[in-house]
Short mmCIF file of C-alpha atoms in Angstrom, two decimals:
data_model
loop_
_atom_site.label_atom_id
_atom_site.label_comp_id
_atom_site.label_asym_id
_atom_site.label_seq_id
_atom_site.Cartn_x
_atom_site.Cartn_y
_atom_site.Cartn_z
CA UNK H 1 25.09 -198.87 -179.64
CA UNK H 2 26.27 -196.42 -182.16
CA UNK H 3 22.75 -195.30 -182.76
CA UNK H 4 22.54 -194.40 -179.10
CA UNK H 5 25.49 -192.47 -179.16
CA UNK H 6 24.57 -190.63 -182.25
CA UNK H 7 21.37 -189.62 -180.31
CA UNK H 8 23.22 -188.50 -177.41
CA UNK H 9 25.72 -186.52 -179.57
CA UNK H 10 22.44 -184.84 -181.50
CA UNK H 11 20.82 -184.03 -177.88
CA UNK H 12 24.11 -182.65 -176.54
CA UNK H 13 24.38 -180.32 -179.74
CA UNK H 14 20.86 -179.23 -179.50
CA UNK H 15 21.32 -178.28 -175.97
CA UNK H 16 24.69 -176.40 -176.56
CA UNK H 17 22.89 -174.38 -179.43
CA UNK H 18 19.87 -173.78 -176.75
CA UNK H 19 22.42 -172.27 -174.31
CA UNK H 20 24.12 -170.29 -176.99
CA UNK H 21 20.94 -168.79 -178.39
CA UNK H 22 19.89 -167.99 -174.87
CA UNK H 23 23.06 -166.19 -174.09
CA UNK H 24 22.94 -164.03 -177.25
CA UNK H 25 19.31 -162.99 -176.72
CA UNK H 26 19.68 -162.40 -173.04
CA UNK H 27 19.84 -158.54 -173.53
CA UNK H 28 23.39 -158.32 -171.84
CA UNK H 29 24.52 -155.97 -174.53
CA UNK H 30 21.22 -154.08 -175.16
CA UNK H 31 20.41 -153.33 -171.49
CA UNK H 32 17.07 -154.83 -171.45
CA UNK H 33 15.32 -157.68 -169.50
CA UNK H 34 12.44 -159.40 -171.29
CA UNK H 35 12.49 -156.70 -173.83
CA UNK H 36 12.13 -153.75 -171.34
CA UNK H 37 14.54 -150.89 -171.56
CA UNK H 38 16.93 -150.62 -168.57
CA UNK H 39 17.60 -147.07 -167.24
CA UNK H 40 20.40 -146.42 -164.93
CA UNK H 41 19.62 -143.31 -162.70
CA UNK H 42 22.24 -141.67 -160.26
CA UNK H 43 20.21 -139.33 -157.95
CA UNK H 44 21.96 -136.52 -156.05
CA UNK H 45 20.39 -137.77 -152.76
CA UNK H 46 17.43 -136.98 -150.51
CA UNK H 47 18.45 -133.57 -149.11
CA UNK H 48 15.18 -131.99 -149.47
CA UNK H 49 11.56 -132.28 -149.86
CA UNK H 50 11.98 -131.33 -153.47
CA UNK H 51 14.40 -134.21 -154.11
CA UNK H 52 12.23 -136.74 -152.36
CA UNK H 53 9.36 -135.77 -154.82
CA UNK H 54 11.55 -135.96 -157.71
CA UNK H 55 12.75 -139.40 -156.86
CA UNK H 56 9.23 -140.57 -156.36
CA UNK H 57 8.43 -138.96 -159.73
CA UNK H 58 11.00 -140.96 -161.42
CA UNK H 59 10.33 -144.21 -159.87
CA UNK H 60 6.43 -144.21 -160.34
CA UNK H 61 7.06 -143.15 -164.02
CA UNK H 62 9.59 -145.71 -164.81
CA UNK H 63 6.88 -148.31 -163.61
CA UNK H 64 4.03 -146.99 -165.41
CA UNK H 65 6.24 -146.73 -168.65
CA UNK H 66 7.42 -150.31 -168.32
CA UNK H 67 10.94 -149.09 -168.08
CA UNK H 68 13.36 -151.22 -165.69
CA UNK H 69 14.80 -148.87 -163.28
CA UNK H 70 18.41 -149.25 -161.42
CA UNK H 71 18.30 -146.52 -158.88
CA UNK H 72 21.14 -145.10 -156.68
CA UNK H 73 21.47 -142.54 -154.06
CA UNK H 74 24.74 -140.37 -154.13
CA UNK H 75 24.14 -138.82 -150.71
CA UNK H 76 25.31 -135.55 -152.21
CA UNK H 77 28.68 -136.94 -153.11
CA UNK H 78 30.26 -136.74 -156.65
CA UNK H 79 32.39 -139.75 -156.30
CA UNK H 80 29.37 -141.78 -155.41
CA UNK H 81 27.54 -140.81 -158.60
CA UNK H 82 30.64 -141.65 -160.62
CA UNK H 83 30.83 -144.92 -159.10
CA UNK H 84 26.93 -145.56 -159.86
CA UNK H 85 27.48 -144.57 -163.64
CA UNK H 86 30.57 -146.73 -164.05
CA UNK H 87 28.44 -149.62 -162.53
CA UNK H 88 25.68 -148.77 -165.03
CA UNK H 89 28.12 -148.85 -167.78
CA UNK H 90 29.41 -152.33 -166.49
CA UNK H 91 25.75 -153.60 -166.33
CA UNK H 92 25.29 -152.37 -169.88
CA UNK H 93 22.15 -150.55 -169.29
CA UNK H 94 20.31 -149.02 -172.24
CA UNK H 95 20.26 -145.41 -171.03
CA UNK H 96 22.04 -143.40 -168.30
CA UNK H 97 20.21 -140.47 -166.61
CA UNK H 98 21.56 -138.54 -163.60
CA UNK H 99 21.25 -135.13 -161.70
CA UNK H 100 24.91 -133.90 -161.34
CA UNK H 101 25.73 -133.26 -157.66
CA UNK H 102 28.15 -130.18 -159.01
CA UNK H 103 28.75 -128.95 -162.46
CA UNK H 104 32.39 -129.89 -163.06
CA UNK H 105 34.34 -133.04 -163.36
CA UNK H 106 32.16 -135.20 -165.64
CA UNK H 107 34.11 -135.45 -168.74
CA UNK H 108 36.07 -138.63 -167.86
CA UNK H 109 33.26 -140.91 -166.84
CA UNK H 110 30.96 -139.51 -169.49
CA UNK H 111 33.59 -140.32 -172.21
CA UNK H 112 33.42 -143.95 -170.86
CA UNK H 113 29.76 -143.87 -171.45
CA UNK H 114 30.00 -142.55 -174.95
CA UNK H 115 32.63 -145.14 -175.56
CA UNK H 116 30.18 -148.02 -174.44
CA UNK H 117 27.53 -146.52 -176.73
CA UNK H 118 25.23 -145.60 -173.89
CA UNK H 119 23.22 -142.25 -174.23
CA UNK H 120 23.33 -140.04 -171.16
CA UNK H 121 20.44 -137.60 -170.17
CA UNK H 122 20.91 -134.69 -167.60
CA UNK H 123 18.02 -134.19 -165.42
CA UNK H 124 17.36 -130.99 -163.13
CA UNK H 125 21.14 -130.03 -163.12
CA UNK H 126 23.43 -129.16 -166.03
CA UNK H 127 27.12 -129.73 -166.43
CA UNK H 128 29.88 -127.28 -167.55
CA UNK H 129 31.58 -129.46 -170.00
CA UNK H 130 32.37 -127.84 -173.25
CA UNK H 131 31.87 -131.19 -174.91
CA UNK H 132 28.06 -131.45 -175.61
CA UNK H 133 28.57 -134.73 -177.39
CA UNK H 134 28.83 -136.45 -173.96
CA UNK H 135 25.08 -136.27 -173.35
CA UNK H 136 21.90 -136.24 -175.46
CA UNK H 137 19.81 -133.69 -173.79
CA UNK H 138 19.06 -131.77 -170.54
CA UNK H 139 15.66 -131.84 -168.80
CA UNK H 140 15.12 -129.17 -166.12
CA UNK H 141 14.62 -125.53 -165.11
CA UNK H 142 16.39 -122.44 -165.96
CA UNK H 143 17.87 -121.68 -162.64
CA UNK H 144 19.13 -118.19 -163.69
CA UNK H 145 15.66 -117.37 -164.58
CA UNK H 146 14.47 -118.50 -161.05
CA UNK H 147 17.10 -116.30 -159.32
CA UNK H 148 15.94 -113.25 -161.60
CA UNK H 149 12.35 -113.88 -160.28
CA UNK H 150 13.43 -113.72 -156.81
CA UNK H 151 15.36 -110.59 -157.57
CA UNK H 152 12.50 -108.98 -159.39
CA UNK H 153 10.09 -109.74 -156.52
CA UNK H 154 12.66 -108.17 -153.95
CA UNK H 155 13.02 -104.92 -156.12
CA UNK H 156 9.29 -104.52 -156.24
CA UNK H 157 8.67 -105.11 -152.71
CA UNK H 158 11.46 -102.61 -151.52
CA UNK H 159 11.00 -100.08 -154.51
CA UNK H 160 9.95 -97.43 -152.12
CA UNK H 161 12.65 -97.98 -149.58
CA UNK H 162 15.14 -94.99 -149.31
CA UNK H 163 17.96 -96.62 -147.02
CA UNK H 164 20.22 -99.76 -147.87
CA UNK H 165 18.26 -102.89 -147.98
CA UNK H 166 20.41 -105.58 -146.26
CA UNK H 167 20.19 -109.25 -147.74
CA UNK H 168 21.40 -112.38 -146.42
CA UNK H 169 21.73 -115.25 -148.82
CA UNK H 170 21.49 -119.05 -148.10
CA UNK H 171 23.30 -120.67 -151.27
CA UNK H 172 22.70 -124.24 -152.21
CA UNK H 173 25.60 -126.75 -152.49
CA UNK H 174 28.73 -125.27 -153.56
CA UNK H 175 29.55 -125.78 -157.05
CA UNK H 176 26.14 -127.03 -158.00
CA UNK H 177 24.24 -125.50 -161.14
CA UNK H 178 21.09 -124.39 -159.13
CA UNK H 179 23.51 -122.79 -156.55
CA UNK H 180 25.57 -120.89 -159.03
CA UNK H 181 22.69 -120.13 -161.45
CA UNK H 182 20.25 -118.83 -158.76
CA UNK H 183 22.92 -116.63 -157.31
CA UNK H 184 23.85 -115.24 -160.67
CA UNK H 185 20.23 -114.42 -161.81
CA UNK H 186 19.53 -112.87 -158.31
CA UNK H 187 22.61 -110.67 -158.37
CA UNK H 188 22.11 -109.54 -162.07
CA UNK H 189 18.83 -108.02 -161.04
CA UNK H 190 19.65 -106.24 -157.76
CA UNK H 191 22.87 -104.97 -159.23
CA UNK H 192 20.77 -102.28 -160.99
CA UNK H 193 20.24 -100.45 -157.84
CA UNK H 194 23.08 -99.90 -155.16
CA UNK H 195 20.63 -99.85 -152.28
CA UNK H 196 20.37 -103.63 -152.28
CA UNK H 197 23.49 -105.21 -150.59
CA UNK H 198 24.22 -108.78 -149.86
CA UNK H 199 25.67 -108.50 -146.58
CA UNK H 200 26.39 -112.33 -145.85
CA UNK H 201 26.09 -115.26 -148.18
CA UNK H 202 26.96 -118.80 -147.29
CA UNK H 203 25.97 -122.24 -148.35
CA UNK H 204 23.16 -124.13 -146.37
CA UNK H 205 23.73 -127.11 -148.53
CA UNK H 206 19.99 -127.22 -149.65
CA UNK H 207 19.09 -128.73 -146.26
CA UNK H 208 16.88 -127.56 -143.57
CA UNK H 209 19.19 -128.35 -140.59
CA UNK H 210 22.12 -126.30 -142.38
CA UNK H 211 19.85 -123.59 -143.29
CA UNK H 212 18.86 -123.17 -139.65
CA UNK H 213 22.45 -123.25 -138.54
CA UNK H 214 23.74 -120.73 -140.98
CA UNK H 215 20.85 -118.32 -140.30
CA UNK H 216 21.52 -118.57 -136.61
CA UNK H 217 25.08 -117.44 -137.56
CA UNK H 218 23.65 -114.62 -139.77
CA UNK H 219 21.65 -113.24 -136.94
CA UNK H 220 24.61 -113.30 -134.75
CA UNK H 221 27.06 -111.46 -137.11
CA UNK H 222 24.62 -109.11 -138.78
CA UNK H 223 22.99 -106.13 -136.75
CA UNK H 224 20.32 -105.56 -139.50
CA UNK H 225 18.83 -107.96 -141.89
CA UNK H 226 15.91 -107.09 -144.19
CA UNK H 227 15.70 -109.79 -146.36
CA UNK H 228 16.74 -113.55 -146.66
CA UNK H 229 17.03 -114.89 -150.09
CA UNK H 230 17.06 -118.84 -149.77
CA UNK H 231 18.11 -120.99 -152.87
CA UNK H 232 15.61 -123.59 -151.82
CA UNK H 233 12.71 -123.76 -149.57
CA UNK H 234 14.09 -126.34 -146.99
CA UNK H 235 16.96 -123.85 -145.98
CA UNK H 236 14.23 -121.09 -145.70
CA UNK H 237 12.32 -123.41 -143.51
CA UNK H 238 15.23 -124.13 -141.28
CA UNK H 239 16.11 -120.15 -141.24
CA UNK H 240 12.45 -119.44 -140.05
CA UNK H 241 13.09 -121.76 -137.06
CA UNK H 242 16.44 -119.65 -136.46
CA UNK H 243 14.55 -116.16 -136.90
CA UNK H 244 11.72 -117.29 -134.32
CA UNK H 245 14.11 -118.60 -131.86
CA UNK H 246 15.85 -115.10 -132.05
CA UNK H 247 12.60 -113.30 -131.32
CA UNK H 248 11.84 -111.89 -134.56
CA UNK H 249 8.97 -112.62 -136.99
CA UNK H 250 9.56 -114.08 -140.21
CA UNK H 251 7.78 -112.57 -143.16
CA UNK H 252 7.54 -109.17 -141.17
CA UNK H 253 10.80 -108.25 -139.50
CA UNK H 254 12.59 -110.50 -142.07
CA UNK H 255 11.19 -110.82 -145.39
CA UNK H 256 11.86 -114.08 -147.10
CA UNK H 257 11.98 -115.21 -150.77
CA UNK H 258 12.77 -118.84 -151.81
CA UNK H 259 12.80 -121.23 -154.64
CA UNK H 260 11.21 -124.69 -155.10
CA UNK H 261 7.46 -124.68 -154.09
CA UNK H 262 7.26 -127.53 -151.86
CA UNK H 263 4.16 -127.96 -149.91
CA UNK H 264 5.57 -126.95 -146.54
CA UNK H 265 6.96 -123.74 -147.96
CA UNK H 266 3.43 -123.03 -149.43
CA UNK H 267 1.90 -123.46 -146.22
CA UNK H 268 4.48 -121.13 -144.56
CA UNK H 269 3.72 -118.72 -147.36
CA UNK H 270 0.02 -119.04 -146.62
CA UNK H 271 0.75 -118.37 -142.98
CA UNK H 272 2.64 -115.15 -143.77
CA UNK H 273 6.03 -116.59 -142.49
CA UNK H 274 7.66 -116.65 -146.33
CA UNK H 275 6.80 -113.71 -148.74
CA UNK H 276 7.26 -115.20 -152.07
CA UNK H 277 8.26 -118.50 -153.55
CA UNK H 278 9.55 -119.11 -157.07
CA UNK H 279 8.47 -122.52 -158.36
CA UNK H 280 10.96 -125.28 -159.42
CA UNK H 281 9.03 -128.44 -160.66
CA UNK H 282 10.42 -131.78 -159.37
CA UNK H 283 7.93 -133.92 -161.32
CA UNK H 284 10.19 -134.60 -164.32
CA UNK H 285 9.44 -138.34 -164.40
CA UNK H 286 6.95 -138.51 -167.21
CA UNK H 287 9.08 -136.32 -169.43
CA UNK H 288 12.15 -138.32 -168.56
CA UNK H 289 10.63 -141.65 -169.60
CA UNK H 290 9.43 -140.19 -172.81
CA UNK H 291 13.02 -139.07 -173.45
CA UNK H 292 14.53 -142.26 -172.40
CA UNK H 293 12.20 -144.25 -174.88
CA UNK H 294 13.15 -141.79 -177.74
CA UNK H 295 16.92 -141.98 -176.98
CA UNK H 296 16.98 -145.73 -176.64
CA UNK H 297 15.35 -145.95 -180.15
CA UNK H 298 18.00 -143.66 -181.58
CA UNK H 299 15.45 -140.62 -182.19
CA UNK H 300 16.71 -137.17 -182.17
CA UNK H 301 15.62 -135.16 -179.22
CA UNK H 302 16.18 -131.42 -178.36
CA UNK H 303 19.41 -130.20 -176.61
CA UNK H 304 17.53 -128.61 -173.87
CA UNK H 305 14.02 -129.09 -172.49
CA UNK H 306 12.85 -126.77 -169.90
CA UNK H 307 9.89 -127.24 -167.42
CA UNK H 308 7.27 -124.74 -167.19
CA UNK H 309 7.02 -123.07 -163.83
CA UNK H 310 5.38 -120.47 -161.96
CA UNK H 311 5.51 -117.94 -158.70
CA UNK H 312 3.42 -117.97 -155.56
CA UNK H 313 2.27 -114.97 -153.17
CA UNK H 314 0.07 -115.70 -150.38
CA UNK H 315 -3.18 -115.89 -152.29
CA UNK H 316 -1.93 -118.44 -154.98
CA UNK H 317 -0.27 -120.52 -152.17
CA UNK H 318 -3.37 -120.96 -150.49
CA UNK H 319 -5.34 -122.01 -153.70
CA UNK H 320 -2.49 -124.45 -154.60
CA UNK H 321 -2.08 -126.00 -151.19
CA UNK H 322 -5.18 -128.57 -151.34
CA UNK H 323 -4.07 -130.04 -154.60
CA UNK H 324 -0.08 -129.89 -154.11
CA UNK H 325 1.45 -133.15 -154.85
CA UNK H 326 4.85 -132.48 -152.97
#
C-alpha cells in the first residue's frame, strides 16, 4: 500500500512539474506563440483606398514572414487606438506598431509600453512627442516633401499666369501628421509668389464622401476657383463628383493636384480629370516585418526610414495603371 502511495505521489509531482514547465514556456512574457513573434498593430481605420492597401500589405506580409499578427481598426478615433495599444500591452505582445490617428497625446500609453519592455514602431504617420525613446523607429513618407512636390507642380503649371491664382485646399484629418505636413510643404512653396492664394481650406477627413461635401461648399462660396489641392486622392475623387455636378470640367476649369497614387486617381489622371498626383506608397508591410524581426531581436535600427516615391503626370499614369497593385 505504501509503495502504491509513493507511486501516486511521484506521478503527481511529475504532473505538477509538467504543468509548471508548460506555464513557464508558454511565451506569455515573450509575446510569442509556438516560437513566432507576436505583433500588435493598431491601424487608423479604412478611410481610403490607400489605407485599405496599407492594411492588406501588413496582413499579407506578416503571414509571409511567419509573424503572428493581432490587428485592430481604430475607425479614425485616437481613443480606440490607445485602447488597442493597452490591450496589446496586457497580452504581452513582442512588438507594437501603429499609424497614429493624430500627432499629439501618445506619451502616457507609450510610456506604459516602454515600462512593459515592449518596443514600438511608428508606421506611415509620426508623433510630436519630444521623448524619442518612446519608439524605436518611424517607417513611412516625408509628408512635407509631398506637399512641396504638389506646390512645385502648381508653380510650374501657372508660371505664366498674370492674375491671382485662387486655390482651394482639402485637408486631411485635423491634427494628423500628413495633414499638417502636406499643408506646410505646399504653403512653403507657394509663399514665394503672392499671386498664389489659398481662398478656402477645410478638412475633408481623408474620405471621398467628405471631399465631395466640402468641395460642394467651396463651389458655392467661391466665385472663382483655379486649383484644387487635395491632401489625398479619395478627397480629390469626391471633389471631382462635386465639380462635375456643378457643370464644370475637372482638370480643365479647375486644375487638380492630389497625393497618394491609388489606382482610381491614376485612372482619373489618365482621363484628364486630375492633373498631377504625388505618390505616397502604402505597401509598407515587407519593410515593417523586417523591422519587427530586428527590433524583437534587440538589434539597432535607424531612427527614421523613408519610403522611395515618385510623381505622376498623365503619360506616366497611363504607363503605371496596368501593373498598379492598389
